[in-house]
Short mmCIF file of C-alpha atoms and ligand atoms in Angstrom, two decimals:
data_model
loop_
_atom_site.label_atom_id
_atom_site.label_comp_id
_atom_site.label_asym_id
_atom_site.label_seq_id
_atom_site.Cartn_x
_atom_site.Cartn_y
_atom_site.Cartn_z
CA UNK A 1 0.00 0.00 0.00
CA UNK A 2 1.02 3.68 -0.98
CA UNK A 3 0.52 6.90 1.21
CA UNK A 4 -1.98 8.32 -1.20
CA UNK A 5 -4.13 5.24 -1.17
CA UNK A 6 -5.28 6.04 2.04
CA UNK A 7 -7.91 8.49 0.52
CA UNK A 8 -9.06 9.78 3.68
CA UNK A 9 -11.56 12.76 4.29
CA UNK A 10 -10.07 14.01 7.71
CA UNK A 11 -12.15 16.26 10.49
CA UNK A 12 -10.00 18.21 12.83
CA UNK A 13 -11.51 17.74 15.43
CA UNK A 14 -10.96 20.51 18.10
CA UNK A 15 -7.63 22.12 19.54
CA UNK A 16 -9.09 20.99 22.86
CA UNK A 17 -6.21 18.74 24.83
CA UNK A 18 -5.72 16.87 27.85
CA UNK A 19 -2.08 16.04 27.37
CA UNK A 20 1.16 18.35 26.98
CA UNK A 21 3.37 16.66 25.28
CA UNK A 22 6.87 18.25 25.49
CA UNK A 23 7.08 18.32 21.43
CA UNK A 24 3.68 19.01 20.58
CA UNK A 25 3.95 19.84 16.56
CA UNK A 26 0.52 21.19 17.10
CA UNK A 27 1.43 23.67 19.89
CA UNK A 28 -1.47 22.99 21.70
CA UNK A 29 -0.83 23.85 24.97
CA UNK A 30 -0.69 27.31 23.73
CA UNK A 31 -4.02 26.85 22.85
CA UNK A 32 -5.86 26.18 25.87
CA UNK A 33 -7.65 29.46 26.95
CA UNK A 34 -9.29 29.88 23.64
CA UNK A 35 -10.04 25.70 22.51
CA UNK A 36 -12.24 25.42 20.18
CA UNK A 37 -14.18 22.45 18.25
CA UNK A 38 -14.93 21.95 14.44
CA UNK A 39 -18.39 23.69 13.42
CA UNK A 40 -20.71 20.55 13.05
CA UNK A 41 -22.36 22.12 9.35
CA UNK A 42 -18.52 22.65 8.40
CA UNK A 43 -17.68 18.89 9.02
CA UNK A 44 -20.70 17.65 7.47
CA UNK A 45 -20.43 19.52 4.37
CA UNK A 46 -16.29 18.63 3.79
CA UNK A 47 -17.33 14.90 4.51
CA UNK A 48 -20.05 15.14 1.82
CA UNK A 49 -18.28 16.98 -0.56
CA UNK A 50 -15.37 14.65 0.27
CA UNK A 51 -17.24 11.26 -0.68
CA UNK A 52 -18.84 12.94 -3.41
CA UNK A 53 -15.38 13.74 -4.88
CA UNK A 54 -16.02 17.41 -4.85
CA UNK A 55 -14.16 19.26 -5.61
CA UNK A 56 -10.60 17.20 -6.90
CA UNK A 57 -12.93 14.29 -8.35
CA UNK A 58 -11.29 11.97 -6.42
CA UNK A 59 -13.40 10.64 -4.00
CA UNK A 60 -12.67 10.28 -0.38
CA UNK A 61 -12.98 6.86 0.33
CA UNK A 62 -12.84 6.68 4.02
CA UNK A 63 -13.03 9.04 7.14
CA UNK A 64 -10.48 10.29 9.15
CA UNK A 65 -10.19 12.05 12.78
CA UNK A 66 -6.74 13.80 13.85
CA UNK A 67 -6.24 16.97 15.61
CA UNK A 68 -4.47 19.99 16.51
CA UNK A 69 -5.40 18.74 20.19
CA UNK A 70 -7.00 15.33 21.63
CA UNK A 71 -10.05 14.38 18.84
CA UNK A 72 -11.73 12.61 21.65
CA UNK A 73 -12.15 15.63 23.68
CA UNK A 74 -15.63 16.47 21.74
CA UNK A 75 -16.99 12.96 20.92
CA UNK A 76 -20.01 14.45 19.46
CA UNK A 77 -19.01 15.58 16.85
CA UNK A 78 -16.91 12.35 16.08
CA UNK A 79 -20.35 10.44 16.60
CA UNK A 80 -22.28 12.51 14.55
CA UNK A 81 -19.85 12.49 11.93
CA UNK A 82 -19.27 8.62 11.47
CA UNK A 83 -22.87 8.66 11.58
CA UNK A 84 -23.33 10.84 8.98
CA UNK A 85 -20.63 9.15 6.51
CA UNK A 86 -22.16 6.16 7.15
CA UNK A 87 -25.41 7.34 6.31
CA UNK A 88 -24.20 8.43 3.10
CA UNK A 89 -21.55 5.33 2.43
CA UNK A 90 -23.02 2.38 4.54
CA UNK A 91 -20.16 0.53 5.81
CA UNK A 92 -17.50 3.64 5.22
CA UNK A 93 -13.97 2.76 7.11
CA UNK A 94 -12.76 5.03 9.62
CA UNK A 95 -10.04 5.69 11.13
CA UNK A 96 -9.05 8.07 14.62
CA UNK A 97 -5.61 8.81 15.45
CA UNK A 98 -5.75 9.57 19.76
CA UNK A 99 -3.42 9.97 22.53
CA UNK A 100 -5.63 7.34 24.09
CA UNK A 101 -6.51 9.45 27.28
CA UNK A 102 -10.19 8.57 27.00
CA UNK A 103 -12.20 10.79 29.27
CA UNK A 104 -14.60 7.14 30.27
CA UNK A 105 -14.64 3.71 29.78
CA UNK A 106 -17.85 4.45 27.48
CA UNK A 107 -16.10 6.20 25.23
CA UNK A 108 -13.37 3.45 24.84
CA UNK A 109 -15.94 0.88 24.36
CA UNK A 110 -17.66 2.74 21.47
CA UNK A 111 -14.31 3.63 20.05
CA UNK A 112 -14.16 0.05 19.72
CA UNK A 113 -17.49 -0.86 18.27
CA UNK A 114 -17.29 2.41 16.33
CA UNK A 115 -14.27 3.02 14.50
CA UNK A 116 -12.44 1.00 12.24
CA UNK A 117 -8.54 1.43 12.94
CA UNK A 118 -7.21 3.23 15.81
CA UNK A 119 -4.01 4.66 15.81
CA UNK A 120 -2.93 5.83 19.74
CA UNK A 121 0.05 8.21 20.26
CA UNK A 122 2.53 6.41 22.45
CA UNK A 123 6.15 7.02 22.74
CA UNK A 124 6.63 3.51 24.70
CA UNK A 125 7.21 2.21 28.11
CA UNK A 126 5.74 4.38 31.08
CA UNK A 127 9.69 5.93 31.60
CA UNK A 128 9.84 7.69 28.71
CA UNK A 129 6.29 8.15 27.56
CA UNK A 130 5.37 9.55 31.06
CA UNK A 131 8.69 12.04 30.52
CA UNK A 132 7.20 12.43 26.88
CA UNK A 133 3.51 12.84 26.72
CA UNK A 134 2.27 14.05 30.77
CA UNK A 135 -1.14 15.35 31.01
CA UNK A 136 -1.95 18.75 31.54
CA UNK A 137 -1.12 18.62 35.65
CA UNK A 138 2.09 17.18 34.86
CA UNK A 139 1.16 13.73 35.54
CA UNK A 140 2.06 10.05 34.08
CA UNK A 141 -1.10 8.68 32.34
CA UNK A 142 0.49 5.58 30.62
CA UNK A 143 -1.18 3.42 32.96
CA UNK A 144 -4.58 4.58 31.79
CA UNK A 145 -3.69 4.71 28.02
CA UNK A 146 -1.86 1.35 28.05
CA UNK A 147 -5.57 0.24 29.58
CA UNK A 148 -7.27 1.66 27.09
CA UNK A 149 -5.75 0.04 24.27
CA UNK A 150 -6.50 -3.17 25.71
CA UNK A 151 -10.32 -2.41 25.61
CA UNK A 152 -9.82 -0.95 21.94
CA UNK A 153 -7.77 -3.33 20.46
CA UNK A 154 -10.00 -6.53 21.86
CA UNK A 155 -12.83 -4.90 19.32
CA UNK A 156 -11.15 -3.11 16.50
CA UNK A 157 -7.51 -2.91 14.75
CA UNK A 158 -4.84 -1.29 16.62
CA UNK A 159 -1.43 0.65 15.70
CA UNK A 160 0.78 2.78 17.64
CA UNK A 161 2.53 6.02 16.19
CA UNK A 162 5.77 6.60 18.52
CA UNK A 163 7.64 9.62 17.89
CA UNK A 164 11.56 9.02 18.86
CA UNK A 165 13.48 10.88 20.91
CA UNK A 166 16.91 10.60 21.34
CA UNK A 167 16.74 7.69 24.08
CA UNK A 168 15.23 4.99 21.42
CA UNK A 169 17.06 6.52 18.04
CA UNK A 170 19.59 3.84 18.31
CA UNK A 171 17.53 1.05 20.31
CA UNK A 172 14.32 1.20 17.98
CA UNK A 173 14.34 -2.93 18.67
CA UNK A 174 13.12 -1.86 22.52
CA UNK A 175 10.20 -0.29 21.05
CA UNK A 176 9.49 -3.39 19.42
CA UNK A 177 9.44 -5.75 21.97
CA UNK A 178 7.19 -3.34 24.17
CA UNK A 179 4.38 -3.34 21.48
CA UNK A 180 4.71 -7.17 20.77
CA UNK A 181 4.27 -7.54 24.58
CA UNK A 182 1.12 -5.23 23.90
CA UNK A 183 -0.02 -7.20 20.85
CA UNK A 184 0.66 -4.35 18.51
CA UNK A 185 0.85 -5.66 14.36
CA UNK A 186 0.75 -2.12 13.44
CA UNK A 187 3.99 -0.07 14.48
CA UNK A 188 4.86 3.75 12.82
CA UNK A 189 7.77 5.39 14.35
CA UNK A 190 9.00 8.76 13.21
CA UNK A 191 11.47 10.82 14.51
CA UNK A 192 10.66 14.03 16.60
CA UNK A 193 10.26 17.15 14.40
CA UNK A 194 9.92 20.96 15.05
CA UNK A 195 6.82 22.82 16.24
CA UNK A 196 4.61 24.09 13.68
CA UNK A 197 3.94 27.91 14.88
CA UNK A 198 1.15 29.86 14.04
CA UNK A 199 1.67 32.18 11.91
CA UNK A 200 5.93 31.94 11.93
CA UNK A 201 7.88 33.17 9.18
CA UNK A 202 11.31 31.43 7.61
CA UNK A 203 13.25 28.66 6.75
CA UNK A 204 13.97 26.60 9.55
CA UNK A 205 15.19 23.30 9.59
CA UNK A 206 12.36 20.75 10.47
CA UNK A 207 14.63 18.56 11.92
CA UNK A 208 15.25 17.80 15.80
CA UNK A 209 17.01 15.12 15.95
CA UNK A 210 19.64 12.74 13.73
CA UNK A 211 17.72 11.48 10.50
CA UNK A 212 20.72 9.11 8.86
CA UNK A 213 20.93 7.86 13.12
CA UNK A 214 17.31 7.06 13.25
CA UNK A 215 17.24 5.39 9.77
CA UNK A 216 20.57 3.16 10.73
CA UNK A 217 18.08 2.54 13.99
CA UNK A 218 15.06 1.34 12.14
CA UNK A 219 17.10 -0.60 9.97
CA UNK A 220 18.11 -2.40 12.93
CA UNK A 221 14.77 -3.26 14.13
CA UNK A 222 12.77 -4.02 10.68
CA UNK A 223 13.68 -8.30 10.92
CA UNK A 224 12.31 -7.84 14.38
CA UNK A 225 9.50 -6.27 13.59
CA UNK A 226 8.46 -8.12 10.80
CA UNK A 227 9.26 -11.52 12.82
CA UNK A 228 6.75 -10.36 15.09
CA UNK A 229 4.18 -10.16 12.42
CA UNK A 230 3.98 -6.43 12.56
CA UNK A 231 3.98 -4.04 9.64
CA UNK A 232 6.69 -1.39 10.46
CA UNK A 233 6.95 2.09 8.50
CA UNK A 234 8.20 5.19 8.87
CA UNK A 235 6.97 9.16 7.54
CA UNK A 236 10.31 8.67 4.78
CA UNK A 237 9.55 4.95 4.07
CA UNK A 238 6.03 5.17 3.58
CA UNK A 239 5.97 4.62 -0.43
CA UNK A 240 8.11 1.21 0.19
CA UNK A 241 5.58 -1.14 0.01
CA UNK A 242 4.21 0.49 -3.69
CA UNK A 243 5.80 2.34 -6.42
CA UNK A 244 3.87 5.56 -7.43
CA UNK A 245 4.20 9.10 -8.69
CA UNK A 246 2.59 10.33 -6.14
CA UNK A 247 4.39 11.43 -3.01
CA UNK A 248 1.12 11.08 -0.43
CA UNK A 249 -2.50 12.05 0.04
CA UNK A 250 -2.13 15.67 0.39
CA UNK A 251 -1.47 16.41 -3.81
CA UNK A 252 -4.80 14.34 -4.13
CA UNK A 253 -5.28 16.70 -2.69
CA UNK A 254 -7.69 14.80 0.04
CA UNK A 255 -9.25 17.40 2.49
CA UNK A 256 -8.59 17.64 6.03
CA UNK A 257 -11.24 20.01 8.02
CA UNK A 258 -9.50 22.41 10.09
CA UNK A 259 -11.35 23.53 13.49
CA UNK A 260 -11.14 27.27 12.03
CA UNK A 261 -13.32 26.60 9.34
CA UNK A 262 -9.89 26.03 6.61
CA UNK A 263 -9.42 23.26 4.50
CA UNK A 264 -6.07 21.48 4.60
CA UNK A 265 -4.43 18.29 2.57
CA UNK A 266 -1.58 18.58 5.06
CA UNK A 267 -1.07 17.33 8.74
CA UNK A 268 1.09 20.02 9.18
CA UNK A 269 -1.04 22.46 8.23
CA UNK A 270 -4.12 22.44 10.53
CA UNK A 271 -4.63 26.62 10.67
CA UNK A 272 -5.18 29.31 7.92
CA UNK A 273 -2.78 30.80 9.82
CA UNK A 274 -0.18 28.52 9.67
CA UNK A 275 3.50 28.85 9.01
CA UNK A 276 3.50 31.14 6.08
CA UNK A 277 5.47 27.80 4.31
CA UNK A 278 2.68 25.75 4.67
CA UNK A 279 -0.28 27.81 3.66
CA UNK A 280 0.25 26.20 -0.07
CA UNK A 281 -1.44 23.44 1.45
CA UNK A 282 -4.59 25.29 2.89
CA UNK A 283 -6.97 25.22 -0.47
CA UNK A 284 -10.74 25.53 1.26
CA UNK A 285 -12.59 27.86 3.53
CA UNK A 286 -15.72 27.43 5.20
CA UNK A 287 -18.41 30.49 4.13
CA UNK A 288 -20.68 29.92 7.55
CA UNK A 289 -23.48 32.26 6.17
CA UNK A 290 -23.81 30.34 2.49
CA UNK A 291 -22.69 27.29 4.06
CA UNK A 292 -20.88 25.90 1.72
CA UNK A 293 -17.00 25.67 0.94
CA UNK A 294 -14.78 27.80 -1.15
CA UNK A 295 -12.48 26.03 -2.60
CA UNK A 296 -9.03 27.42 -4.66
CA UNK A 297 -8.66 25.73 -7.78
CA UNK A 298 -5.44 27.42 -8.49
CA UNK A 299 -4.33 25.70 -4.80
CA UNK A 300 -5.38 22.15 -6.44
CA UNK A 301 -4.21 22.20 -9.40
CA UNK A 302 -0.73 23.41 -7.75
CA UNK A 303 -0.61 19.96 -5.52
CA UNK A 304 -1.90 17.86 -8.32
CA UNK A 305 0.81 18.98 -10.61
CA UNK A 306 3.49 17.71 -7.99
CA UNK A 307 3.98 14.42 -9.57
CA UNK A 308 7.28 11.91 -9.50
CA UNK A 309 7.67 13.31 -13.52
CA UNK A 310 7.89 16.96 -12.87
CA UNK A 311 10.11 17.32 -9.89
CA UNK A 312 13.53 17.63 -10.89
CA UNK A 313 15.64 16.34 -8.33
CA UNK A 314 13.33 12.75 -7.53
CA UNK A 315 12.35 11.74 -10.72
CA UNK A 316 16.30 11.12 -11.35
CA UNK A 317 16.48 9.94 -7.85
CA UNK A 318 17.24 6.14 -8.09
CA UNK A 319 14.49 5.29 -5.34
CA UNK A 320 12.40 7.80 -6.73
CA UNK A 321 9.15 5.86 -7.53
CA UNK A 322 9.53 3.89 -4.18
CA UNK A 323 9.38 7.86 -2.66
CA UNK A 324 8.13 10.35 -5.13
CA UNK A 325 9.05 13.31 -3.06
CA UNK A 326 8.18 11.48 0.17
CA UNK A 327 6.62 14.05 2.94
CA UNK A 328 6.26 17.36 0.83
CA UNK A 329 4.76 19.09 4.47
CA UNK A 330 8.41 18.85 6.11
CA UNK A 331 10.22 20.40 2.77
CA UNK A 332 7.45 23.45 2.39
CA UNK A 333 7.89 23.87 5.93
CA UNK A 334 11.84 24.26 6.05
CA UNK A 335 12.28 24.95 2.62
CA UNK A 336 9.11 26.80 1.41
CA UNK A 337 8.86 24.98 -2.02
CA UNK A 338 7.08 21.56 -2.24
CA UNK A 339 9.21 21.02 -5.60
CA UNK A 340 12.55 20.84 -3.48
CA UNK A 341 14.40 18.29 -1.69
CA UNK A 342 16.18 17.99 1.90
CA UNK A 343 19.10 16.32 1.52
CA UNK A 344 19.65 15.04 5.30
CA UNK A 345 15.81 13.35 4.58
CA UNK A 346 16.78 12.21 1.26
CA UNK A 347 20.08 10.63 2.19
CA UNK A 348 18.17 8.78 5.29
CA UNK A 349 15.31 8.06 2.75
CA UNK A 350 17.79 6.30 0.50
CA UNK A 351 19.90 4.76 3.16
CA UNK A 352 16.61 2.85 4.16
CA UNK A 353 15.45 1.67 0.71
CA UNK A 354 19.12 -0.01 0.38
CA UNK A 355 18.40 -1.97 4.05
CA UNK A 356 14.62 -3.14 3.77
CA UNK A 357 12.91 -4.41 0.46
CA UNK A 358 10.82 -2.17 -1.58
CA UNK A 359 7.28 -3.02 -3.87
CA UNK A 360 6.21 -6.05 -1.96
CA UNK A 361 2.91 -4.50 -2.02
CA UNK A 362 1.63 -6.90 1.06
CA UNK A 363 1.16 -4.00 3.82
CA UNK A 364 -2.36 -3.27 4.36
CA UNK A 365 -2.07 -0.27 6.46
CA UNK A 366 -0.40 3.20 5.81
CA UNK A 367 1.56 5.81 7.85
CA UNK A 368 -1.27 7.38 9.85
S1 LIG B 401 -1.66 14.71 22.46
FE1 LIG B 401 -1.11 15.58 20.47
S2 LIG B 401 -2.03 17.61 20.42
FE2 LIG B 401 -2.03 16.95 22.57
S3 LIG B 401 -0.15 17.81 23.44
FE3 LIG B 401 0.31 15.73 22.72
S4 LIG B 401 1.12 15.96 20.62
FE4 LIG B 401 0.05 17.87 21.19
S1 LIG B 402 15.42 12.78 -4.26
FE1 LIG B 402 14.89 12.56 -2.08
S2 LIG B 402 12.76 13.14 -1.91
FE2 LIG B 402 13.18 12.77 -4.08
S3 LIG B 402 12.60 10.64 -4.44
FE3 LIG B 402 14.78 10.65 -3.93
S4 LIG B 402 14.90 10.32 -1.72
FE4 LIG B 402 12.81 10.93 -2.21
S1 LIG B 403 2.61 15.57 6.98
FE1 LIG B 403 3.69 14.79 5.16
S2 LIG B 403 2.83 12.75 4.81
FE2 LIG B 403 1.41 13.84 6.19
S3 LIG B 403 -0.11 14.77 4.86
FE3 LIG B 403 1.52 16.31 5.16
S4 LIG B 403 2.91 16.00 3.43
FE4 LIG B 403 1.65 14.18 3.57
#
């Protein structure tokens, strides 16, 4: 499976969190005093237009929840939106990436009846995720989110995105062991990036940590891995499994609904004010009087030119169909042109696809 088969419709959900994570790409403990959810007739009207394939013509084929905070801090609207996708697509997947911090056992249990694939934040064992990922008093909920996984996963399909710090670059085999103990099969680890700040001008390198250290790392712990039965990917190796000339979902582009009423096809870019870098990715605005969508052709037609073919640097790159540009969000946000490359990403990129094989095209799951 490639990135941009996973043609998601996503709803971001609310800047509302109850954990403050020391990395937070979102920023959202800056957000706090003034969290705010999705407007419900926003949501609705992306996810229709999204399964009707309006306005890319691709159609969305499944639905999505992520955040700039904790998705699972407004339920409601994550009920009434599988409801409604499912009213309009009986049967329509869907997928909710979490920190796992339920507020109630209910909500667990309907998470698990509810939603197809469940992706929880976790950065590993209690002593570093604790460190990692404490709630908003400062306190270690790993306990809690380790026990709700257990109630998810004996209902639905699990996988755990870890973000690595520094203590696991080099050790990625301890990571896992602790999901096999947990009976995790689906395992995406990424190295810690930058901050996305609202608003924030210039080019600064996305990169906090070692890229080439944490690919030698992964390489490491792929046989492991994939002796456990697990599929194992990464946010540079997520084209392995397929070729394509496309680098991932968001030059579909497939929407994401931002809580300010913007449309996104970026993770990244989950505000119209976002880094100035990013904002080639916002193409959609909500009109809450006409209630409908705006949408900026000019915007989509921009991603949906950035094919394998017509960027310079990758379509001579001798991986370059196994990568196709890989994740465009990091190089607008440190370079400010989708088209370019970074080279410390490439060489890790490349490093990889010379350790692990490529176009087996058995993974059923993508990079959340
Ligand atoms: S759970 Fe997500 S949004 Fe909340 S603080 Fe952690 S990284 Fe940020
Ligand atoms: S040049 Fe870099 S970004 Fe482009 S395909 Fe090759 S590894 Fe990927
Ligand atoms: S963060 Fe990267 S992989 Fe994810 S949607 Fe943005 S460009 Fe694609």
């Amino acid at each position: 499976m490639k990135h941009c088969d996973k043609k998601a419709v996503t709803v971001n959900v609310t800047n509302r969190c109850n954990l403050r994570c020391v990395y937070c790409m979102a920023c959202a403990g800056d957000e706090q005093d003034k969290a705010y959810s999705i407007p419900l007739d926003f949501a609705l009207s992306g996810i229709r237009d999204a399964l009707e394939g309006i306005p890319s013509g691709i159609k969305a084929e499944m639905l999505r929840f992520f955040a700039p905070g904790e998705p699972t801090q407004d339920m409601s609207v994550i009920r009434q939106c599988v409801d409604y996708a499912r009213q309009i697509r009986p049967g329509c997947i869907v997928e909710l990436q979490t920190n796992g911090l339920f507020e109630n056992d209910d909500n667990a249990k309907w998470i698990a009846e509810n939603i197809s694939v469940v992706w929880f934040s976790l950065d590993g064992p209690a002593s570093t995720n604790d460190r990692n990922r404490p709630d908003a008093f400062g306190k270690g909920r790993t306990a809690d989110i380790e026990r709700y996984l257990g109630i998810v996963q004996s209902r639905t399909k699990v996988g755990v995105r870890v973000t690595v710090t520094d203590e696991f670059l080099d050790n990625q085999e301890a990571l896992v062991e602790y999901y096999h103990r947990l009976g995790v099969k689906f395992l995406a680890l990424n190295p810690v990036i930058r901050p996305v700040k609202r608003g924030e001008q210039g080019l600064i390198s996305v990169n906090a940590s070692s890229q080439m250290r944490f690919a030698k790392g992964f390489c490491r712990a792929f046989k492991m891995a994939e002796d456990y039965g697990m599929e194992f990917t990464n946010s540079m190796s997520f084209n392995f499994d397929e070729p394509t000339n496309v680098s991932c979902r968001s030059c579909l582009p497939m929407p994401q609904l931002n809580p300010d009423g913007s449309v996104s096809s970026c993770d990244m870019a989950m505000y119209r004010d976002t880094k100035d870098e990013l904002k080639p990715f916002i193409y959609g605005e909500w009109d809450a009087e006409k209630k409908i969508i705006a949408y900026d052709n000019e915007k989509i037609a921009h991603l949906q030119s950035h094919r394998l073919e017509s960027l310079p640097k990758c379509s001579k790159c001798p991986i370059g169909k196994y990568c196709a540009g890989g994740c465009i969000g990091r190089i607008a946000y440190q370079t400010g042109d989708v088209n370019s490359v970074l080279p410390e990403i490439c060489a890790a990129t490349i490093y990889m696809a010379k350790h692990i094989p490529l176009g087996r095209m058995q993974y059923t799951q993508t990079h959340p």
